[in-house]
Short mmCIF file of C-alpha atoms and ligand atoms in Angstrom, two decimals:
data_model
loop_
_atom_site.label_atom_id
_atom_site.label_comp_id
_atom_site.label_asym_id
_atom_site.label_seq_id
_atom_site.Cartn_x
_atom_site.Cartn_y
_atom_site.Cartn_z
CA UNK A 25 -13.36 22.46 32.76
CA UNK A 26 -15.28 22.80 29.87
CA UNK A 27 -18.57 25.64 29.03
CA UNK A 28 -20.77 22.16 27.75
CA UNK A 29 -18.92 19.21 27.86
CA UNK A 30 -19.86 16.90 24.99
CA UNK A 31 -17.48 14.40 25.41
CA UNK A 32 -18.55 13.16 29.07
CA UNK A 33 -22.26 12.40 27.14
CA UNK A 34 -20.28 10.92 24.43
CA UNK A 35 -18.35 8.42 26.36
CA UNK A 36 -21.86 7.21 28.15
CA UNK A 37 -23.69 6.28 24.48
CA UNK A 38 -20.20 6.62 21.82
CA UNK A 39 -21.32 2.63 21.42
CA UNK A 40 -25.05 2.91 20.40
CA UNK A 41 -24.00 6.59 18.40
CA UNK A 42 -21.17 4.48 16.35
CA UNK A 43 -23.43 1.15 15.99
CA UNK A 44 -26.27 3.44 14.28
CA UNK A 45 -23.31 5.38 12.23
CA UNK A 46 -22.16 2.24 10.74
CA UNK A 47 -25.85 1.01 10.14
CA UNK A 48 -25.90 4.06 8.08
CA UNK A 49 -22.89 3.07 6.13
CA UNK A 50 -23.97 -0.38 5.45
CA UNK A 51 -27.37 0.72 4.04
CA UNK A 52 -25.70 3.83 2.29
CA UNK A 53 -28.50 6.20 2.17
CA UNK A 54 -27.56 9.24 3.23
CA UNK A 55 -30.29 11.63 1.73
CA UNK A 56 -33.41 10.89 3.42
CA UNK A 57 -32.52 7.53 4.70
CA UNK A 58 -34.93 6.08 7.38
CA UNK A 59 -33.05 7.15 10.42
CA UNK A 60 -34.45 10.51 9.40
CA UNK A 61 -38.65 9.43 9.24
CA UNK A 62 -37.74 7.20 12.37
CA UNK A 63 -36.39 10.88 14.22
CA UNK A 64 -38.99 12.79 13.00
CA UNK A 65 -41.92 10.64 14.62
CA UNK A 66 -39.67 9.88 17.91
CA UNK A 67 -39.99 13.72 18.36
CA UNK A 68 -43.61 14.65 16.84
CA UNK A 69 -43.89 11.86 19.92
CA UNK A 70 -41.92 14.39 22.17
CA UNK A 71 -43.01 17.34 21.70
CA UNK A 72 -46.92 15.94 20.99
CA UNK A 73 -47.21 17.36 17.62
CA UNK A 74 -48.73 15.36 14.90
CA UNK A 75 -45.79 16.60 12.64
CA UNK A 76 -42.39 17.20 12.38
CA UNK A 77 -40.02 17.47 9.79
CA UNK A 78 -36.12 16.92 9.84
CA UNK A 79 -34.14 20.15 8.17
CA UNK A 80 -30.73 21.08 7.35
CA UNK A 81 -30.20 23.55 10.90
CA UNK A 82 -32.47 25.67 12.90
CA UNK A 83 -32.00 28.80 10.95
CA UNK A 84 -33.52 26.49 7.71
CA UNK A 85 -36.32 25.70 10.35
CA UNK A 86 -37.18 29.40 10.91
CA UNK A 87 -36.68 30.07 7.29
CA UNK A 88 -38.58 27.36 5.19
CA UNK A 89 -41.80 28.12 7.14
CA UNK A 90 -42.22 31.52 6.84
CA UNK A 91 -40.99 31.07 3.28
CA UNK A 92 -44.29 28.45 3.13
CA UNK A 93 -46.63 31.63 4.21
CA UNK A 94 -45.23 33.59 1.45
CA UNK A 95 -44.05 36.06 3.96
CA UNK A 96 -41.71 38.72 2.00
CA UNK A 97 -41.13 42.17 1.19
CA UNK A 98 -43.90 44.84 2.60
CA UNK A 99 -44.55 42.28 5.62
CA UNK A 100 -43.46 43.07 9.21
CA UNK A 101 -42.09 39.96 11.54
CA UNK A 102 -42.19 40.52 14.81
CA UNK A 103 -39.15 39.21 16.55
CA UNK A 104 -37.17 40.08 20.11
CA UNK A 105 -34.32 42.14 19.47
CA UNK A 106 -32.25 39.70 22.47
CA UNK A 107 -31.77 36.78 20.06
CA UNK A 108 -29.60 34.64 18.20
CA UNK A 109 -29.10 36.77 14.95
CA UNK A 110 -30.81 33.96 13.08
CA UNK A 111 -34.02 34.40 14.64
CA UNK A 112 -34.23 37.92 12.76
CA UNK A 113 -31.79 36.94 9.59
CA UNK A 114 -34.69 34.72 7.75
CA UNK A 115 -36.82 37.46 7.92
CA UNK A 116 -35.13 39.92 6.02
CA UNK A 117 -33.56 37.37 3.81
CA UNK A 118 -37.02 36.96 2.27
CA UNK A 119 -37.10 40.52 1.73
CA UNK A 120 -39.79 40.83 4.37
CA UNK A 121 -38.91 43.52 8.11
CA UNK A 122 -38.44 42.41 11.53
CA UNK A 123 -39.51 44.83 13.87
CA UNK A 124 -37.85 44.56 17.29
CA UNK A 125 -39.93 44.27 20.49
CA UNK A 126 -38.83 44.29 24.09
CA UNK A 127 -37.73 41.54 26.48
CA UNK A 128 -39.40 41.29 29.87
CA UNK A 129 -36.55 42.49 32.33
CA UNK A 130 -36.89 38.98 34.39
CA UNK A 131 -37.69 36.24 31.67
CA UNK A 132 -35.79 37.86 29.26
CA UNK A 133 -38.64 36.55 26.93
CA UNK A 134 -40.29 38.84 24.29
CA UNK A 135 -42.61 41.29 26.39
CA UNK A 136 -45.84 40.73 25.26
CA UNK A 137 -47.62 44.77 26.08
CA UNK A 138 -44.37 46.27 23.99
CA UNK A 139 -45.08 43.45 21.35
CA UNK A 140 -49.27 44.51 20.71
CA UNK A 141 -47.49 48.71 21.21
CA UNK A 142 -45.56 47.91 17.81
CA UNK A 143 -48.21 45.69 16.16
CA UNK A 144 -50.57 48.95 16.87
CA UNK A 145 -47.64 51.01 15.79
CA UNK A 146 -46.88 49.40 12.58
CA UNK A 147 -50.43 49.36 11.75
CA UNK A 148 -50.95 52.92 12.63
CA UNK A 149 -48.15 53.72 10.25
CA UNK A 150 -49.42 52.20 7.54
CA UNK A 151 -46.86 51.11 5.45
CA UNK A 152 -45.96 47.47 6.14
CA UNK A 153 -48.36 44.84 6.75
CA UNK A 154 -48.12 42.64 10.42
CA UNK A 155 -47.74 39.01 9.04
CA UNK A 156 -46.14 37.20 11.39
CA UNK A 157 -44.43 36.68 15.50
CA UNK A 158 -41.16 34.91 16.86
CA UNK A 159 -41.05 34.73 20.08
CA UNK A 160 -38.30 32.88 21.39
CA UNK A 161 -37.47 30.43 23.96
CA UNK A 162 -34.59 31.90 25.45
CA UNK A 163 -31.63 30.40 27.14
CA UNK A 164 -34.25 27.40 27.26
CA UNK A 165 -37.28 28.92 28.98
CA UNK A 166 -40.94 28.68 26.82
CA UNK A 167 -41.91 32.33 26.11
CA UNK A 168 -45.69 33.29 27.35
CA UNK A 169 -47.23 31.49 24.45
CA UNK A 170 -50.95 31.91 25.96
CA UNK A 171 -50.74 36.12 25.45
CA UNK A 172 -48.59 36.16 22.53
CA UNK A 173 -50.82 33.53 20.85
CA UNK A 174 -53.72 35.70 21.83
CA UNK A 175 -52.30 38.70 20.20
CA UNK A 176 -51.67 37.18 16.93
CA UNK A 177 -55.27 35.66 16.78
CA UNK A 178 -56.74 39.33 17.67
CA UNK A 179 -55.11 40.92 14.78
CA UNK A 180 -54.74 38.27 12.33
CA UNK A 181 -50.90 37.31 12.42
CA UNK A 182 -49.47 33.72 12.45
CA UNK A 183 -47.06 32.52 15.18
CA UNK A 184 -43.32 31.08 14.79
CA UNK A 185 -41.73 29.67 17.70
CA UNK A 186 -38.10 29.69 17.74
CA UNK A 187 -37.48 26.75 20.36
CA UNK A 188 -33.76 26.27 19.20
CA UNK A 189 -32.86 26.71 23.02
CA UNK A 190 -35.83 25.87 24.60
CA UNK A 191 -36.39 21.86 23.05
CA UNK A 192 -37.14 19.70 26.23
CA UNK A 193 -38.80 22.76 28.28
CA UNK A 194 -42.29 22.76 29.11
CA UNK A 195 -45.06 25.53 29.12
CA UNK A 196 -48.17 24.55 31.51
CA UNK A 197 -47.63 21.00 31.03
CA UNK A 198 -46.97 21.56 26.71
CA UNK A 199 -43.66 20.59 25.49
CA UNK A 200 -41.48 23.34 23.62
CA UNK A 201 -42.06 22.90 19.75
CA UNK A 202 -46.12 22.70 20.24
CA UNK A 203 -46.72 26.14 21.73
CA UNK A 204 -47.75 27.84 18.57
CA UNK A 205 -48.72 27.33 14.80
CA UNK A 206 -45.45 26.28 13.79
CA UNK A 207 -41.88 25.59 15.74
CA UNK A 208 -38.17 25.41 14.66
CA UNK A 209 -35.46 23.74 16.81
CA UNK A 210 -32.01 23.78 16.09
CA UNK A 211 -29.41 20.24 16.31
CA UNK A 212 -26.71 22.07 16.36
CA UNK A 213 -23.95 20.46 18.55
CA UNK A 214 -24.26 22.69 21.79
CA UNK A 215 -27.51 23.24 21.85
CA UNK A 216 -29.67 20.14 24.38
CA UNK A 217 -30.35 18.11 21.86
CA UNK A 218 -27.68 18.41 19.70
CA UNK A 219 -25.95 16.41 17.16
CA UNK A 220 -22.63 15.97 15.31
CA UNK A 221 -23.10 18.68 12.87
CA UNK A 222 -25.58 21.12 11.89
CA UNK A 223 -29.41 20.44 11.73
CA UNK A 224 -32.53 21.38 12.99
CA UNK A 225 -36.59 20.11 13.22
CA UNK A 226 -39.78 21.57 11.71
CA UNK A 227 -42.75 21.59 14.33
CA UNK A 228 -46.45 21.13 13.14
CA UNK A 229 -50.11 19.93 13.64
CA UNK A 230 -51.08 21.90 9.83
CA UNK A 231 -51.19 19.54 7.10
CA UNK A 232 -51.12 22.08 4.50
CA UNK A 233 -48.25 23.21 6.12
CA UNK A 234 -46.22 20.29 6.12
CA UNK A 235 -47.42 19.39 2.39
CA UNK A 236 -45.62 22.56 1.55
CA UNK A 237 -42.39 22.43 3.90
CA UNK A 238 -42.32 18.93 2.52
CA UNK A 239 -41.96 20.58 -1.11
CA UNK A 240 -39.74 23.47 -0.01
CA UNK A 241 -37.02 21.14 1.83
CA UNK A 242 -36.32 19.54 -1.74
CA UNK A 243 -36.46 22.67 -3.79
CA UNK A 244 -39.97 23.31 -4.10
CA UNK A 245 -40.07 19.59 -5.68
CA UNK A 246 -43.90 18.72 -6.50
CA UNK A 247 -44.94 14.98 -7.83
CA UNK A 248 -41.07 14.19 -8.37
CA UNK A 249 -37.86 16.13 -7.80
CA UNK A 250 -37.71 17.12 -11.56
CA UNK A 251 -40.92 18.75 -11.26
CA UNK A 252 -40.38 21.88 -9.44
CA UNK A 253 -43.50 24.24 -7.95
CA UNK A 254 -42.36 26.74 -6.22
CA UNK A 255 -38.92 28.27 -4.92
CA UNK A 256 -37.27 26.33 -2.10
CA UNK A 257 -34.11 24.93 -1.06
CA UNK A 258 -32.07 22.06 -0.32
CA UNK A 259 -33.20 22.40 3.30
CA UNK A 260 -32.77 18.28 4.43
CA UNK A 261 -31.62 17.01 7.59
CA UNK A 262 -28.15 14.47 6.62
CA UNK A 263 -28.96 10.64 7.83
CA UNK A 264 -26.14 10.23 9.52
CA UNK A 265 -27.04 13.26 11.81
CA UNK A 266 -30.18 11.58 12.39
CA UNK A 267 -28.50 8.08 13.53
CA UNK A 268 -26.52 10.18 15.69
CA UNK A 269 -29.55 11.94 17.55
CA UNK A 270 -31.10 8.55 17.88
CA UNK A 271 -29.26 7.57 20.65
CA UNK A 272 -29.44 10.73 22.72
CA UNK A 273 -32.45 10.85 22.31
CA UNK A 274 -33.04 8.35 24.54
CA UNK A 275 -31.43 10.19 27.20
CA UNK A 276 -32.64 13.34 26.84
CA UNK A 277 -35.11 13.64 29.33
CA UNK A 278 -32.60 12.26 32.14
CA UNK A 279 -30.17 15.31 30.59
CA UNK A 280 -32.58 17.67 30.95
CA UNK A 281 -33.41 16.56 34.88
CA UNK A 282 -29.45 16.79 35.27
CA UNK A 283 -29.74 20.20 33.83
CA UNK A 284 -32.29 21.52 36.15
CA UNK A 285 -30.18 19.73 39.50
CA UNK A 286 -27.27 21.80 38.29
CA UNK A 287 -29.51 24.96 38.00
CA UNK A 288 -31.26 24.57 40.98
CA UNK A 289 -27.36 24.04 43.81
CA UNK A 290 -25.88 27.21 40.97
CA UNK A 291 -29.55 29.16 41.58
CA UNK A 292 -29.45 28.81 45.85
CA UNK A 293 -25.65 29.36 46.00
CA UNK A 294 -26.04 32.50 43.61
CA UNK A 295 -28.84 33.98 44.31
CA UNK A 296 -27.32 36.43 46.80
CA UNK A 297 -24.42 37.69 44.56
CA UNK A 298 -25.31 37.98 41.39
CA UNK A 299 -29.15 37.80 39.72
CA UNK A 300 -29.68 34.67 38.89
CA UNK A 301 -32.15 33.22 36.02
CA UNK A 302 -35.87 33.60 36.90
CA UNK A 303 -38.25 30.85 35.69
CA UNK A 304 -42.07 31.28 36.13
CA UNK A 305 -43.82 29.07 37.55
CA UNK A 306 -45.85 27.50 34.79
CA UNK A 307 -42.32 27.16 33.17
CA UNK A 308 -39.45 24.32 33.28
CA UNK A 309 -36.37 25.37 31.22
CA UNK A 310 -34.43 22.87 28.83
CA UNK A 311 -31.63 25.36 30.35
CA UNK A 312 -29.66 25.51 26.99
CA UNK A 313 -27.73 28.78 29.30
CA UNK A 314 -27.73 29.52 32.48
CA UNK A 315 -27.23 33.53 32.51
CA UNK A 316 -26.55 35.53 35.51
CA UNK A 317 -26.75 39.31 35.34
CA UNK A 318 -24.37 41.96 36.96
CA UNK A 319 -23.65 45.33 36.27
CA UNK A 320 -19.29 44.29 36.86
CA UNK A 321 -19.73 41.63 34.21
CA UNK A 322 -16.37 42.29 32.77
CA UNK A 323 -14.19 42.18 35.54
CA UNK A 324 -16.23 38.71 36.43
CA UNK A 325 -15.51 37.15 33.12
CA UNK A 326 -11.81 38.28 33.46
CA UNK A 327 -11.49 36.67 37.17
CA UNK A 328 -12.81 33.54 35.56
CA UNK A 329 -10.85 33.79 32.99
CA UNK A 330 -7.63 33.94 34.76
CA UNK A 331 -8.52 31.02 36.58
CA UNK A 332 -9.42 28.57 33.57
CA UNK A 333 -13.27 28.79 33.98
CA UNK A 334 -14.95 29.42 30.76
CA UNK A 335 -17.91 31.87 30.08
CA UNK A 336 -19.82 33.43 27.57
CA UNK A 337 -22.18 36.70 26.68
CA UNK A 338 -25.19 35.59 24.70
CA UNK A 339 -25.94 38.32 23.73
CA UNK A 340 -23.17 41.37 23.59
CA UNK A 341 -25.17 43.15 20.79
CA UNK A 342 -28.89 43.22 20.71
CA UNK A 343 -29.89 42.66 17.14
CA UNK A 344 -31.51 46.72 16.40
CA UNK A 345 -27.96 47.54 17.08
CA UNK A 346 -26.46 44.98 14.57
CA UNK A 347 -24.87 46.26 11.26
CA UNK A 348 -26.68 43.75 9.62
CA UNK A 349 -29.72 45.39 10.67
CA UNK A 350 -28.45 49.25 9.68
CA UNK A 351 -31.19 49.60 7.09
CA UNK A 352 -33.96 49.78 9.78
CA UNK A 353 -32.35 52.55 11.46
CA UNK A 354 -32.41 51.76 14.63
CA UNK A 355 -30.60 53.92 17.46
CA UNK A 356 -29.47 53.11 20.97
CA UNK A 357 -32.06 53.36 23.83
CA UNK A 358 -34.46 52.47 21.44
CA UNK A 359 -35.23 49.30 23.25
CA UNK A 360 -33.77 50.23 26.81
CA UNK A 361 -34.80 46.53 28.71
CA UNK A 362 -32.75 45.21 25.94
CA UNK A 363 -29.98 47.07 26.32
CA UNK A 364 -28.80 46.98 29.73
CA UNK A 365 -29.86 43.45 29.90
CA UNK A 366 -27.18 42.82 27.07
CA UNK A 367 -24.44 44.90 28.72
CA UNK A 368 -24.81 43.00 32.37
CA UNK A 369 -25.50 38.98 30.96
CA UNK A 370 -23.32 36.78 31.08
CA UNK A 371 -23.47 32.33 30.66
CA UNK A 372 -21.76 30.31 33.26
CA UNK A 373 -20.86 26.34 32.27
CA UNK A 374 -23.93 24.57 31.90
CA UNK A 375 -24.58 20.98 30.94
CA UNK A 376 -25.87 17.44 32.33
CA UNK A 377 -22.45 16.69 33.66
CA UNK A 378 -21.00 19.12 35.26
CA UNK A 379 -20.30 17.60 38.60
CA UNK A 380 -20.41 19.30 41.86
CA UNK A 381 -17.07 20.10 42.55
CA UNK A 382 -16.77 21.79 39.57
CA UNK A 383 -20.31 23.89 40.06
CA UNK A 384 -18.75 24.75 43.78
CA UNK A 385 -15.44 25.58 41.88
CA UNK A 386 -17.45 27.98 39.51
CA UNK A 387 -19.55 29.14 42.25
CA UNK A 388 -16.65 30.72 44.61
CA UNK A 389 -14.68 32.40 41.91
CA UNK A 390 -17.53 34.16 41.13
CA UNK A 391 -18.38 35.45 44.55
CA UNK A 392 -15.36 35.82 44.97
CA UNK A 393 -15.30 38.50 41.57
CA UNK A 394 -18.25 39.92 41.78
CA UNK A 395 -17.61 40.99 45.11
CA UNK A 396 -14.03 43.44 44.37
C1 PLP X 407 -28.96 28.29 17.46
C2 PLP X 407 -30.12 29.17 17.23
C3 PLP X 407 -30.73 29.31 15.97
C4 PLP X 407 -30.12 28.74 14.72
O1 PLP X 407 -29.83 27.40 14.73
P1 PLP X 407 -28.67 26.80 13.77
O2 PLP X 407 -28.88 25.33 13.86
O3 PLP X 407 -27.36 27.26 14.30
O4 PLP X 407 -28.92 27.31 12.38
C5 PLP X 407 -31.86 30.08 15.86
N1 PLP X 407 -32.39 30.71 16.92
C6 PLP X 407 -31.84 30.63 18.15
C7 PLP X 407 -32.48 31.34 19.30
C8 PLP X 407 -30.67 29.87 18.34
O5 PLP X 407 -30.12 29.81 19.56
#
């Protein structure tokens, strides 16, 4: 049994994904060749952006944008401290702070009241300036775009959304990747769209904006490569990992309905034993995770264990508690949701083809577990 199982989608579109590999060989351009312009409208088309732009991996997706608003040292980025570290990393790589805000205890989404307490907070301190929010769309849920968007346009900030998890969900009828100003998604292979290698997508309806990610992708090129503007990066998307997301592409949306069949049997045969995911309403998930919470999370994981099943704990360590992070001085119980969310959370095998003996099979060991 495997946690995702990339070979079962392989085997159903390993034909088309080879056919558009060699294409790629035969034509032999693998910088910027026209698989890439080809994926970037197929999922402007998705998402229903007018842009999008085709980048090395997600992190470069979180990174050249706020490096295109000039964000930097003296600016505060608000970002959830239950993340991916690289949701937080690009912030204070550029010099600038992330200040951690609060999950909602059911969502596990950035809490938008704790998220306008620190903007106040920050402000009322007076010594960095609020520039910019990340929420992100975790485990595959949208965050609540409609009162973090309103926050940022009552005092002035500029909104990121992290949808390397949450590509393919939907917000009140809006895909993931056009729920704020900008979006980053992440290719990486386990994520739901992922490919053969790193990559990721920039998400945009701001010309301006692409102009300059545009620049910044080929080190701040301007009219020609050898003419250089501004400080950016070698931040392109590989052809070849384009040709390769062609294909599932055209399955995605069929993945993503497989997705949500094996969340819904996991969600009614769970729901009495363990707490299962909670997705509002206005919500569907891409359902990059499927994360259960309970407070014997260890002894679970080792049952599993012991019997082949594979999990995971995204996230062990909220980020305020990271190392990496030491230089902001935060302490424990400083962001208490957070914490005990971290300490009881733990992923389950989730993918499009996971079949149902295998879900039952996953199912029973951990009622089995969770109830010694
Ligand atoms: C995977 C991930 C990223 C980074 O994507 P990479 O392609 O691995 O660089 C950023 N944020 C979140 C929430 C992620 O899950």
């Amino acid at each position: 049994m495997q946690f995702i199982d990339l070979k079962a989608q392989q085997a159903r579109i390993r034909e088309q994904i080879e056919a558009n590999i060699r294409k790629v060989l035969d034509h032999g351009m693998y910088i910027m060749g026209p698989e890439i312009k080809e994926l970037e409208q197929r999922l402007a088309e998705y998402a229903g952006t007018k842009y999008a732009l085709g980048v090395a991996s997600g992190t470069d997706a979180l990174l050249m944008p706020l490096m295109a608003k000039e964000i930097g040292p003296g600016d505060a980025v608000f970002t959830p401290a239950f993340t991916f570290i690289a949701t937080a990393e690009v912030v204070q790589l550029l010099g600038a702070t992330p200040v951690f805000t609060e999950i909602d205890g059911k969502t596990y989404n950035m809490d938008p009241i704790h998220l306008e307490e620190e903007i106040k907070r920050v402000m009322a301190e007076g010594k960095l300036t609020p520039k910019a929010i990340i929420p992100v769309d975790l485990f595959g849920q949208p965050a609540d775009y409609d009162e973090i968007n309103a926050i940022a346009e009552k005092y002035g900030l500029w909104v990121l959304e992290d949808a390397a998890q949450g590509f393919g969900g939907v917000y009140k009828g809006k895909k993931a990747g056009a729920l704020a100003h900008t979006a980053g998604t992440s290719f990486f292979p386990a994520k739901p769209l992922g490919t053969y290698g790193d990559g990721g997508m920039i998400f945009t309806d701001d010309e301006n904006m692409l102009a300059i990610l545009d620049s910044i992708r080929v080190h701040g090129q301007g009219s020609d490569k050898y003419n250089n503007v501004r400080i950016g990066i070698n931040g392109r998307l590989d052809t070849i990992m384009a040709a390769v997301l062609l294909p599932k592409v055209d399955i995605f949306d069929e993945e993503i309905e497989l997705r949500q069949k094996v969340a819904n049997r996991y969600t009614e045969m769970l729901g009495a034993h363990v707490i299962t995911p909670f997705v509002k309403e206005q919500n569907l998930s891409a359902w990059a995770q499927y994360s259960i919470l309970h407070p014997e999370r260890d002894r679970i994981i080792e049952g599993l264990k012991s019997e082949n099943i594979p999990s995971a704990i995204y996230y062990p360590k909220p980020l305020h508690l990271q190392e990496a992070f030491a230089n902001l001085s935060y302490e424990p119980g400083d962001l208490p949701v957070t914490e005990k969310i971290a300490a009881e959370v733990f992923s389950i095998p989730m993918h499009p083809y996971l079949s149902e003996k295998d879900q039952d099979t996953i199912v029973e060991a951990i009622i089995r577990y969770a109830k010694k």
